[in-house]
Amino acid sequence: MSWQRVLDPALGDGWAAGAARCFAVRTPADAARLLRGLGGARWTPVRGLPAGVDEGVFLDLAPLAGVRTVDAVDGAVHVEAGATWAGVEARLGEQGLTLGPLMGLGDEMIAESLAAPWDRRPSPRFGWLRDGLLALRAALPSGVTRCAVAPRRATGPDLARVPVGAGQRAGLITDVHLRVWPAVETSGRAASFRGWNEARAAAMAAWAAGCRPVWWCLRRAGRKVALTAAVPAMELARFDAATGALPAEVEAPGAALVPARAVSGADLAAGLAGITRAEVWDLRPEGATVYAARGAELPVDDDWNALAERVFAALGGQR
Amino acid sequence: MQTATETFLDGLRAVVGVAGVSTTPPERLAYARDLWPRSQLERLAGEPFERPAAVVWPRSTDEVAAVVRACAAAGVPIVPFGAGSGVCGGARAVPGGVVVDLKRLRRVRRLDRAAGVVEVEAGLVGERFERWLEAQGLTLGHFPSSILCSTVGGWVAARSAGQCSSRYGKIEDMVVALEVVTGDGVVRRTAAGGGFDWNAVFVGSEGTLGIITAATLRVHAQPVARAYRGWRMPSVAAGIEVMRRTMQAGWRPAVVRLYDPLDTLLVGSKGSGSGGDGGHLGRLKALLAGEGTEAVKARATRLALSVPGLVNRAVRALPGPALLVTVCEGEAEEAAETDAAIAHFAEAAGGVDQGEGPGRRWMAHRYDVSYKQSKIYRSGAFVDTFEVATTWSRVEALYEAVRRAVGDEVLVMAHFSHVYPGGCSIYFTFVGTGRDRDEMRARYDRVWKAALDCAVARGAAIAHHHGAGLSRRRHMPATHGEARRWFAALKAVCDPVGIMNPGKLFAEEALDELGRSA
């Protein structure tokens, strides 16, 4: 194994094909220089030197992992992309703020989660992970994008979404502004139903009453289907009236299951056919995403994927 | 770019029928522009409009695709057209090109009531769509002031926001999936799912990547109850604080609008009865709103506009109240609870309850503003609006900075609306005049530049829901920086010949340069 930790981002000397290299990224400008030097070679962002790897190019984001600012008035945190979600959440907790439920994301780097093909952390109250993204800066071989924060992207296509879900093909995400919220007092609630569709109907009645729990989850419990949720105090009465739920000790969904099937429409039971161990965390009026064991991930649309590949190729980034 | 030839147009007639293509001068003139006020100034200055070679009315997505393929093969530019209510020049015709009017694609294709989604074609006019939904007991929750003269496709293409965006979101929050004919003539359908977020790419693309032909949108049950209210806030800052605290606490009012002192005054003059004061402000109100005949009103307006700096400073020196209008809706309990929560924040900030009147009056007159501009142009002045968005901590500073930057040129007022947990939009209205048409146009351009410079310098979004079109094109590079390369790559792939609404959003030359360097 021929590890070399390169502190100077300038490439060129001693570059040997087949050797594993790990380049420390300290600033977005560093990252742009590195990408330019790599000239389209494949690379992987990591946090610290990966163990047991003897080939490939790695960009170490450990030096680019700070929380730059926390702004309670704007409800935003500016954080570097090598930080972990749990690290940011801990820092926010000191000020009574939160990113929302992490649902198993805690140890992941922010750059890694945002570039992943699937959106994560469905929360009726806080939205998906990508919904909390206010602004993003990325390094391209040609330079660094701008990172202005606004409550909404408003001019032209939402270009900040291009590297999101792109698997690092559209540049390296270097720092992001994320929505933060005042920590909300919640109570656990649980109710059981005869079947999936009855449980969904109860949850949607709560939705129609304006309830947006921090998280909710449907899962099989014996012969019944259980609805569990963390409900903000201000919505408890409406939630209980709509669902018949009672106070309960509840556990937030974790990362053990992955999105496996998109269900559109109200017939949740039909959408779950053939999946033995399933949970539904992402429950919306127009449908749901069923989570199941790994190996059953949702397919990505081939036509669109091919078009996206052409966009990445036009960008001239990593192959 | 090539110009449409008669042979080429015969090819289009073969696709959409003879009646589906027009080259008559009146229609080419009617489709030469949208409602960008600068076009109106050009017309008043006697400048000729650049007209398209033809207007085309396809009847189906397949016909749209065939038209796009024909244009791509011939290199003829296309400008997609909804109802032409855009105010940024996004639908301005390209000389020699074709305008593709989508209004014959106006079907509601599918309603899934249980799922709360509806698939609708792009050319359906908003008010008709909402009326259709209302008959089903549903609402989209999207009420732009242009609802009577804008289409679903236009909403999506220009990243529209409705007056109830605080509850239902902007149009991008409503989009589940899109059907798009990209510039290569291929019909593509986005879907919720993994990977690259294509919805985010096409929403706001203003026809530069393809033509949106249908959208699947989230719909909601009609609200059962509404709670209306007005608050007389001691200052703009106090009103902003109420909006911020309401949204960050997780409440979802349908409408939250804060009018600055001058706008409050004019709201009062329209009959809301909340902003009118006696004394100096009362006299200013009389001066601006005018009473009596049209001629007297026009004279009063010109007098005020001849000294905009003085009038703006007078308003600032005599700070009046700021009117906060709220409408809360949903189930009865939610509407009442949200109204009570706002009351808690408003009273803490020194607000005085004005009762239901201001909210009800706002609702009754919610679409009026779009139809008042022509009177101002007839009086020899110009009027326009621009909306920017920024975070809460910067809202007041941006508001003041823009007022300072343009205050010696035009009369300027603003309201704050479209509120989110992280910030809000500031919607400026400016009214000005000049010794002659040339001076008016020069002043108009200076005001736009100064205002957008302010927004860029303060890291704000240079638009919120009007789009970019031509009016903001100059500031797009400063806004997006290197991210322009992402757009150039998207353009190169989705519109390889470069026929889709060329010159809008970004200047063509800038994209060509980026494309070459990529």
Short mmCIF file of N, CA, C and O in Angstrom, two decimals, chain B residues 348-458:
data_model
loop_
_atom_site.label_atom_id
_atom_site.label_comp_id
_atom_site.label_asym_id
_atom_site.label_seq_id
_atom_site.Cartn_x
_atom_site.Cartn_y
_atom_site.Cartn_z
N ALA B 348 -46.98 41.69 21.67
CA ALA B 348 -45.67 41.82 22.32
C ALA B 348 -44.79 42.85 21.61
O ALA B 348 -43.90 43.45 22.22
N ALA B 349 -45.04 43.04 20.31
CA ALA B 349 -44.23 43.99 19.53
C ALA B 349 -44.90 45.37 19.45
O ALA B 349 -44.48 46.21 18.67
N GLY B 350 -45.94 45.58 20.23
CA GLY B 350 -46.58 46.89 20.27
C GLY B 350 -47.67 47.09 19.24
O GLY B 350 -48.08 48.22 18.97
N GLY B 351 -48.15 46.00 18.64
CA GLY B 351 -49.19 46.12 17.62
C GLY B 351 -50.55 46.40 18.24
O GLY B 351 -50.83 46.00 19.37
N VAL B 352 -51.38 47.07 17.47
CA VAL B 352 -52.75 47.37 17.90
C VAL B 352 -53.71 46.68 16.94
O VAL B 352 -53.64 46.88 15.72
N ASP B 353 -54.58 45.87 17.49
CA ASP B 353 -55.51 45.07 16.69
C ASP B 353 -56.49 45.99 15.93
O ASP B 353 -57.16 46.82 16.54
N GLN B 354 -56.55 45.82 14.63
CA GLN B 354 -57.47 46.61 13.79
C GLN B 354 -58.71 45.81 13.41
O GLN B 354 -59.48 46.24 12.55
N GLY B 355 -58.86 44.65 14.00
CA GLY B 355 -60.03 43.83 13.69
C GLY B 355 -59.91 43.12 12.35
O GLY B 355 -58.83 43.04 11.75
N GLU B 356 -61.05 42.59 11.90
CA GLU B 356 -61.04 41.79 10.67
C GLU B 356 -60.97 42.63 9.40
O GLU B 356 -60.63 42.12 8.33
N GLY B 357 -61.32 43.90 9.51
CA GLY B 357 -61.49 44.75 8.33
C GLY B 357 -60.34 44.72 7.34
O GLY B 357 -60.54 44.43 6.15
N PRO B 358 -59.11 45.02 7.79
CA PRO B 358 -58.01 45.06 6.82
C PRO B 358 -57.82 43.74 6.07
O PRO B 358 -57.58 43.75 4.85
N GLY B 359 -57.95 42.62 6.77
CA GLY B 359 -57.78 41.32 6.11
C GLY B 359 -58.88 41.07 5.10
O GLY B 359 -58.63 40.61 3.98
N ARG B 360 -60.09 41.38 5.48
CA ARG B 360 -61.23 41.17 4.56
C ARG B 360 -61.13 42.08 3.35
O ARG B 360 -61.40 41.68 2.22
N ARG B 361 -60.73 43.34 3.58
CA ARG B 361 -60.63 44.27 2.45
C ARG B 361 -59.49 43.87 1.52
O ARG B 361 -59.59 43.96 0.30
N TRP B 362 -58.40 43.40 2.12
CA TRP B 362 -57.30 42.93 1.27
C TRP B 362 -57.79 41.78 0.39
O TRP B 362 -57.52 41.75 -0.82
N MET B 363 -58.52 40.85 1.00
CA MET B 363 -59.00 39.69 0.23
C MET B 363 -59.92 40.14 -0.92
O MET B 363 -59.83 39.62 -2.03
N ALA B 364 -60.76 41.12 -0.64
CA ALA B 364 -61.71 41.57 -1.67
C ALA B 364 -61.00 42.27 -2.84
O ALA B 364 -61.51 42.26 -3.96
N HIS B 365 -59.84 42.87 -2.57
CA HIS B 365 -59.15 43.65 -3.61
C HIS B 365 -57.82 43.01 -4.02
O HIS B 365 -56.96 43.69 -4.57
N ARG B 366 -57.68 41.74 -3.76
CA ARG B 366 -56.36 41.12 -3.88
C ARG B 366 -55.77 41.12 -5.28
O ARG B 366 -54.57 41.03 -5.44
N TYR B 367 -56.60 41.19 -6.29
CA TYR B 367 -56.06 41.15 -7.66
C TYR B 367 -56.10 42.52 -8.34
O TYR B 367 -55.77 42.64 -9.51
N ASP B 368 -56.50 43.55 -7.61
CA ASP B 368 -56.71 44.86 -8.25
C ASP B 368 -55.43 45.46 -8.81
O ASP B 368 -55.44 46.11 -9.84
N VAL B 369 -54.31 45.26 -8.11
CA VAL B 369 -53.13 46.04 -8.41
C VAL B 369 -52.64 45.85 -9.85
O VAL B 369 -52.11 46.77 -10.46
N SER B 370 -52.86 44.66 -10.39
CA SER B 370 -52.34 44.39 -11.73
C SER B 370 -53.01 45.25 -12.80
O SER B 370 -52.52 45.33 -13.92
N TYR B 371 -54.11 45.85 -12.47
CA TYR B 371 -54.86 46.57 -13.49
C TYR B 371 -54.82 48.08 -13.30
O TYR B 371 -55.64 48.80 -13.84
N LYS B 372 -53.87 48.54 -12.51
CA LYS B 372 -53.81 49.98 -12.24
C LYS B 372 -52.66 50.67 -12.95
O LYS B 372 -52.54 51.88 -12.91
N GLN B 373 -51.79 49.86 -13.56
CA GLN B 373 -50.58 50.47 -14.09
C GLN B 373 -50.84 51.35 -15.31
O GLN B 373 -50.18 52.36 -15.49
N SER B 374 -51.80 50.95 -16.13
CA SER B 374 -51.99 51.70 -17.37
C SER B 374 -52.41 53.14 -17.08
O SER B 374 -52.07 54.06 -17.83
N LYS B 375 -53.13 53.36 -15.98
CA LYS B 375 -53.54 54.73 -15.63
C LYS B 375 -52.30 55.58 -15.38
O LYS B 375 -52.27 56.75 -15.75
N ILE B 376 -51.31 54.98 -14.76
CA ILE B 376 -50.10 55.75 -14.45
C ILE B 376 -49.35 56.08 -15.73
O ILE B 376 -48.88 57.21 -15.92
N TYR B 377 -49.28 55.12 -16.65
CA TYR B 377 -48.62 55.41 -17.93
C TYR B 377 -49.38 56.49 -18.69
O TYR B 377 -48.77 57.35 -19.31
N ARG B 378 -50.70 56.45 -18.62
CA ARG B 378 -51.50 57.47 -19.32
C ARG B 378 -51.25 58.86 -18.76
O ARG B 378 -51.38 59.86 -19.45
N SER B 379 -50.89 58.90 -17.47
CA SER B 379 -50.65 60.22 -16.85
C SER B 379 -49.26 60.75 -17.17
O SER B 379 -48.87 61.80 -16.68
N GLY B 380 -48.49 60.00 -17.96
CA GLY B 380 -47.17 60.48 -18.35
C GLY B 380 -46.07 60.02 -17.42
O GLY B 380 -44.96 60.56 -17.45
N ALA B 381 -46.36 59.03 -16.61
CA ALA B 381 -45.34 58.52 -15.68
C ALA B 381 -45.12 57.05 -15.98
O ALA B 381 -45.74 56.47 -16.87
N PHE B 382 -44.20 56.43 -15.26
CA PHE B 382 -44.02 54.98 -15.38
C PHE B 382 -44.07 54.36 -14.00
O PHE B 382 -43.85 55.03 -12.98
N VAL B 383 -44.39 53.10 -13.98
CA VAL B 383 -44.43 52.37 -12.71
C VAL B 383 -43.90 50.97 -12.96
O VAL B 383 -44.06 50.42 -14.05
N ASP B 384 -43.23 50.43 -12.00
CA ASP B 384 -42.80 49.04 -12.09
C ASP B 384 -42.62 48.52 -10.67
O ASP B 384 -42.68 49.28 -9.70
N THR B 385 -42.40 47.23 -10.58
CA THR B 385 -42.17 46.62 -9.28
C THR B 385 -40.96 45.72 -9.39
O THR B 385 -40.65 45.20 -10.48
N PHE B 386 -40.24 45.56 -8.32
CA PHE B 386 -39.25 44.49 -8.29
C PHE B 386 -39.25 43.89 -6.90
O PHE B 386 -39.47 44.55 -5.89
N GLU B 387 -39.04 42.59 -6.89
CA GLU B 387 -39.11 41.85 -5.64
C GLU B 387 -37.77 41.18 -5.42
O GLU B 387 -37.17 40.61 -6.34
N VAL B 388 -37.31 41.29 -4.24
CA VAL B 388 -36.06 40.64 -3.85
C VAL B 388 -36.37 39.83 -2.59
O VAL B 388 -37.44 39.97 -2.01
N ALA B 389 -35.46 38.99 -2.19
CA ALA B 389 -35.69 38.19 -0.99
C ALA B 389 -34.40 38.07 -0.22
O ALA B 389 -33.32 37.96 -0.81
N THR B 390 -34.53 38.12 1.07
CA THR B 390 -33.32 37.97 1.88
C THR B 390 -33.67 37.42 3.25
O THR B 390 -34.84 37.20 3.57
N THR B 391 -32.64 37.20 4.03
CA THR B 391 -32.83 36.61 5.35
C THR B 391 -33.29 37.67 6.34
O THR B 391 -33.09 38.87 6.13
N TRP B 392 -33.86 37.22 7.46
CA TRP B 392 -34.48 38.16 8.40
C TRP B 392 -33.49 39.23 8.87
O TRP B 392 -33.85 40.40 8.98
N SER B 393 -32.28 38.85 9.16
CA SER B 393 -31.34 39.81 9.74
C SER B 393 -30.95 40.90 8.73
O SER B 393 -30.41 41.93 9.12
N ARG B 394 -31.24 40.68 7.47
CA ARG B 394 -30.84 41.66 6.45
C ARG B 394 -32.03 42.39 5.83
O ARG B 394 -31.84 43.26 4.98
N VAL B 395 -33.22 42.00 6.22
CA VAL B 395 -34.41 42.54 5.54
C VAL B 395 -34.48 44.06 5.66
O VAL B 395 -34.61 44.77 4.66
N GLU B 396 -34.37 44.55 6.87
CA GLU B 396 -34.57 45.99 7.07
C GLU B 396 -33.45 46.78 6.40
O GLU B 396 -33.70 47.83 5.79
N ALA B 397 -32.22 46.27 6.52
CA ALA B 397 -31.09 46.99 5.92
C ALA B 397 -31.23 47.03 4.40
O ALA B 397 -30.94 48.05 3.76
N LEU B 398 -31.68 45.93 3.81
CA LEU B 398 -31.87 45.92 2.36
C LEU B 398 -32.98 46.88 1.94
O LEU B 398 -32.85 47.61 0.96
N TYR B 399 -34.04 46.85 2.70
CA TYR B 399 -35.17 47.76 2.44
C TYR B 399 -34.68 49.21 2.44
O TYR B 399 -34.96 49.98 1.51
N GLU B 400 -33.93 49.58 3.47
CA GLU B 400 -33.45 50.96 3.58
C GLU B 400 -32.45 51.27 2.46
O GLU B 400 -32.46 52.36 1.89
N ALA B 401 -31.59 50.30 2.17
CA ALA B 401 -30.55 50.53 1.15
C ALA B 401 -31.18 50.77 -0.23
O ALA B 401 -30.75 51.67 -0.97
N VAL B 402 -32.17 49.99 -0.56
CA VAL B 402 -32.82 50.18 -1.87
C VAL B 402 -33.54 51.52 -1.91
O VAL B 402 -33.46 52.26 -2.91
N ARG B 403 -34.21 51.84 -0.84
CA ARG B 403 -34.90 53.14 -0.82
C ARG B 403 -33.91 54.29 -1.00
O ARG B 403 -34.18 55.25 -1.72
N ARG B 404 -32.76 54.18 -0.32
CA ARG B 404 -31.75 55.24 -0.47
C ARG B 404 -31.22 55.28 -1.90
O ARG B 404 -31.02 56.34 -2.48
N ALA B 405 -31.00 54.09 -2.45
CA ALA B 405 -30.37 54.01 -3.77
C ALA B 405 -31.24 54.58 -4.88
O ALA B 405 -30.73 55.12 -5.86
N VAL B 406 -32.55 54.46 -4.74
CA VAL B 406 -33.42 54.90 -5.83
C VAL B 406 -34.29 56.08 -5.44
O VAL B 406 -35.02 56.63 -6.27
N GLY B 407 -34.20 56.50 -4.19
CA GLY B 407 -35.15 57.48 -3.64
C GLY B 407 -35.08 58.86 -4.25
O GLY B 407 -36.05 59.62 -4.15
N ASP B 408 -33.94 59.22 -4.86
CA ASP B 408 -33.89 60.54 -5.49
C ASP B 408 -34.41 60.49 -6.92
O ASP B 408 -34.54 61.54 -7.57
N GLU B 409 -34.66 59.30 -7.41
CA GLU B 409 -35.09 59.15 -8.80
C GLU B 409 -36.60 58.93 -8.92
O GLU B 409 -37.22 59.42 -9.86
N VAL B 410 -37.12 58.15 -8.00
CA VAL B 410 -38.52 57.74 -8.11
C VAL B 410 -39.17 57.70 -6.73
O VAL B 410 -38.48 57.62 -5.72
N LEU B 411 -40.45 57.72 -6.73
CA LEU B 411 -41.20 57.50 -5.51
C LEU B 411 -41.18 56.00 -5.24
O LEU B 411 -41.47 55.21 -6.14
N VAL B 412 -40.82 55.61 -4.03
CA VAL B 412 -40.66 54.18 -3.78
C VAL B 412 -41.38 53.78 -2.51
O VAL B 412 -41.38 54.51 -1.51
N MET B 413 -42.04 52.67 -2.59
CA MET B 413 -42.74 52.10 -1.42
C MET B 413 -42.56 50.59 -1.48
O MET B 413 -42.11 50.04 -2.49
N ALA B 414 -42.91 49.94 -0.40
CA ALA B 414 -42.69 48.49 -0.39
C ALA B 414 -43.66 47.80 0.55
O ALA B 414 -44.19 48.41 1.49
N HIS B 415 -43.87 46.54 0.28
CA HIS B 415 -44.48 45.68 1.29
C HIS B 415 -43.65 44.41 1.41
O HIS B 415 -42.87 44.07 0.51
N PHE B 416 -43.80 43.77 2.53
CA PHE B 416 -43.04 42.56 2.85
C PHE B 416 -44.03 41.41 2.86
O PHE B 416 -45.04 41.46 3.58
N SER B 417 -43.77 40.41 2.07
CA SER B 417 -44.72 39.30 2.01
C SER B 417 -43.96 38.03 1.63
O SER B 417 -42.74 38.06 1.54
N HIS B 418 -44.70 36.94 1.42
CA HIS B 418 -44.07 35.65 1.12
C HIS B 418 -43.02 35.36 2.22
O HIS B 418 -41.82 35.42 1.98
N VAL B 419 -43.52 35.09 3.38
CA VAL B 419 -42.64 34.94 4.54
C VAL B 419 -42.33 33.47 4.77
O VAL B 419 -43.17 32.59 4.57
N TYR B 420 -41.11 33.22 5.17
CA TYR B 420 -40.61 31.87 5.40
C TYR B 420 -39.90 31.85 6.76
O TYR B 420 -39.58 32.91 7.30
N PRO B 421 -39.58 30.70 7.25
CA PRO B 421 -38.85 30.68 8.52
C PRO B 421 -37.52 31.45 8.44
O PRO B 421 -37.08 32.02 9.42
N GLY B 422 -36.91 31.48 7.27
CA GLY B 422 -35.59 32.10 7.16
C GLY B 422 -35.58 33.54 6.67
O GLY B 422 -34.54 34.18 6.70
N GLY B 423 -36.68 34.04 6.20
CA GLY B 423 -36.67 35.41 5.68
C GLY B 423 -37.94 35.68 4.88
O GLY B 423 -38.92 34.95 5.00
N CYS B 424 -37.90 36.73 4.08
CA CYS B 424 -39.10 37.07 3.33
C CYS B 424 -38.73 37.83 2.06
O CYS B 424 -37.55 38.13 1.82
N SER B 425 -39.73 38.11 1.29
CA SER B 425 -39.56 38.90 0.08
C SER B 425 -39.90 40.35 0.38
O SER B 425 -40.77 40.64 1.21
N ILE B 426 -39.19 41.26 -0.26
CA ILE B 426 -39.56 42.68 -0.20
C ILE B 426 -40.02 43.05 -1.61
O ILE B 426 -39.30 42.83 -2.59
N TYR B 427 -41.20 43.59 -1.67
CA TYR B 427 -41.81 43.90 -2.97
C TYR B 427 -41.87 45.41 -3.11
O TYR B 427 -42.69 46.08 -2.48
N PHE B 428 -40.96 45.96 -3.90
CA PHE B 428 -40.89 47.40 -4.08
C PHE B 428 -41.76 47.83 -5.26
O PHE B 428 -41.80 47.14 -6.28
N THR B 429 -42.41 48.94 -5.08
CA THR B 429 -43.11 49.59 -6.19
C THR B 429 -42.46 50.94 -6.39
O THR B 429 -42.22 51.65 -5.41
N PHE B 430 -42.10 51.25 -7.62
CA PHE B 430 -41.55 52.58 -7.85
C PHE B 430 -42.31 53.28 -8.98
O PHE B 430 -42.76 52.63 -9.93
N VAL B 431 -42.46 54.55 -8.81
CA VAL B 431 -43.18 55.38 -9.78
C VAL B 431 -42.31 56.57 -10.11
O VAL B 431 -41.78 57.21 -9.20
N GLY B 432 -42.14 56.84 -11.38
CA GLY B 432 -41.28 57.95 -11.76
C GLY B 432 -41.74 58.60 -13.04
O GLY B 432 -42.68 58.14 -13.70
N THR B 433 -41.05 59.63 -13.40
CA THR B 433 -41.37 60.30 -14.65
C THR B 433 -40.08 60.93 -15.20
O THR B 433 -39.00 60.69 -14.67
N GLY B 434 -40.21 61.73 -16.23
CA GLY B 434 -39.04 62.38 -16.81
C GLY B 434 -39.50 63.48 -17.74
O GLY B 434 -40.70 63.58 -18.06
N ARG B 435 -38.55 64.30 -18.17
CA ARG B 435 -38.93 65.42 -19.04
C ARG B 435 -39.46 64.90 -20.38
O ARG B 435 -40.33 65.48 -20.98
N ASP B 436 -38.88 63.79 -20.81
CA ASP B 436 -39.34 63.20 -22.07
C ASP B 436 -39.18 61.69 -21.97
O ASP B 436 -38.72 61.16 -20.96
N ARG B 437 -39.55 61.00 -23.05
CA ARG B 437 -39.54 59.53 -23.02
C ARG B 437 -38.13 58.97 -22.83
O ARG B 437 -37.94 57.98 -22.15
N ASP B 438 -37.17 59.63 -23.46
CA ASP B 438 -35.80 59.13 -23.32
C ASP B 438 -35.32 59.24 -21.87
O ASP B 438 -34.68 58.33 -21.34
N GLU B 439 -35.65 60.37 -21.25
CA GLU B 439 -35.22 60.52 -19.86
C GLU B 439 -35.95 59.52 -18.96
O GLU B 439 -35.38 58.96 -18.03
N MET B 440 -37.20 59.28 -19.25
CA MET B 440 -37.95 58.29 -18.46
C MET B 440 -37.29 56.92 -18.54
O MET B 440 -37.11 56.22 -17.55
N ARG B 441 -36.92 56.56 -19.76
CA ARG B 441 -36.35 55.22 -19.95
C ARG B 441 -34.97 55.12 -19.28
O ARG B 441 -34.65 54.12 -18.65
N ALA B 442 -34.21 56.21 -19.39
CA ALA B 442 -32.88 56.20 -18.75
C ALA B 442 -33.04 56.09 -17.24
O ALA B 442 -32.29 55.37 -16.56
N ARG B 443 -34.02 56.83 -16.72
CA ARG B 443 -34.25 56.77 -15.27
C ARG B 443 -34.71 55.38 -14.86
O ARG B 443 -34.25 54.85 -13.84
N TYR B 444 -35.60 54.82 -15.63
CA TYR B 444 -36.10 53.46 -15.35
C TYR B 444 -34.93 52.48 -15.26
O TYR B 444 -34.82 51.69 -14.32
N ASP B 445 -34.02 52.56 -16.22
CA ASP B 445 -32.88 51.63 -16.23
C ASP B 445 -31.95 51.88 -15.04
O ASP B 445 -31.44 50.93 -14.44
N ARG B 446 -31.74 53.14 -14.70
CA ARG B 446 -30.87 53.44 -13.56
C ARG B 446 -31.45 52.89 -12.26
O ARG B 446 -30.73 52.36 -11.42
N VAL B 447 -32.76 53.02 -12.13
CA VAL B 447 -33.41 52.55 -10.90
C VAL B 447 -33.27 51.03 -10.78
O VAL B 447 -32.92 50.50 -9.72
N TRP B 448 -33.54 50.33 -11.86
CA TRP B 448 -33.40 48.86 -11.83
C TRP B 448 -31.97 48.45 -11.47
O TRP B 448 -31.75 47.58 -10.64
N LYS B 449 -31.03 49.10 -12.11
CA LYS B 449 -29.63 48.73 -11.87
C LYS B 449 -29.25 49.00 -10.42
O LYS B 449 -28.66 48.15 -9.74
N ALA B 450 -29.63 50.17 -9.93
CA ALA B 450 -29.26 50.53 -8.55
C ALA B 450 -29.89 49.56 -7.55
O ALA B 450 -29.24 49.13 -6.58
N ALA B 451 -31.14 49.20 -7.79
CA ALA B 451 -31.83 48.31 -6.85
C ALA B 451 -31.19 46.92 -6.86
O ALA B 451 -30.95 46.33 -5.80
N LEU B 452 -30.92 46.41 -8.04
CA LEU B 452 -30.35 45.06 -8.11
C LEU B 452 -28.90 45.05 -7.63
O LEU B 452 -28.44 44.06 -7.03
N ASP B 453 -28.17 46.13 -7.86
CA ASP B 453 -26.82 46.24 -7.30
C ASP B 453 -26.88 46.11 -5.78
O ASP B 453 -26.04 45.44 -5.17
N CYS B 454 -27.86 46.78 -5.19
CA CYS B 454 -28.03 46.71 -3.73
C CYS B 454 -28.25 45.26 -3.29
O CYS B 454 -27.68 44.79 -2.31
N ALA B 455 -29.13 44.57 -4.01
CA ALA B 455 -29.45 43.19 -3.64
C ALA B 455 -28.22 42.30 -3.76
O ALA B 455 -27.92 41.50 -2.86
N VAL B 456 -27.48 42.45 -4.86
CA VAL B 456 -26.29 41.62 -5.05
C VAL B 456 -25.26 41.92 -3.95
O VAL B 456 -24.69 41.02 -3.34
N ALA B 457 -25.05 43.22 -3.68
CA ALA B 457 -24.03 43.60 -2.69
C ALA B 457 -24.37 43.06 -1.32
O ALA B 457 -23.47 42.83 -0.50
N ARG B 458 -25.65 42.85 -1.04
CA ARG B 458 -26.05 42.37 0.28
C ARG B 458 -26.37 40.88 0.30
O ARG B 458 -26.97 40.38 1.25
#
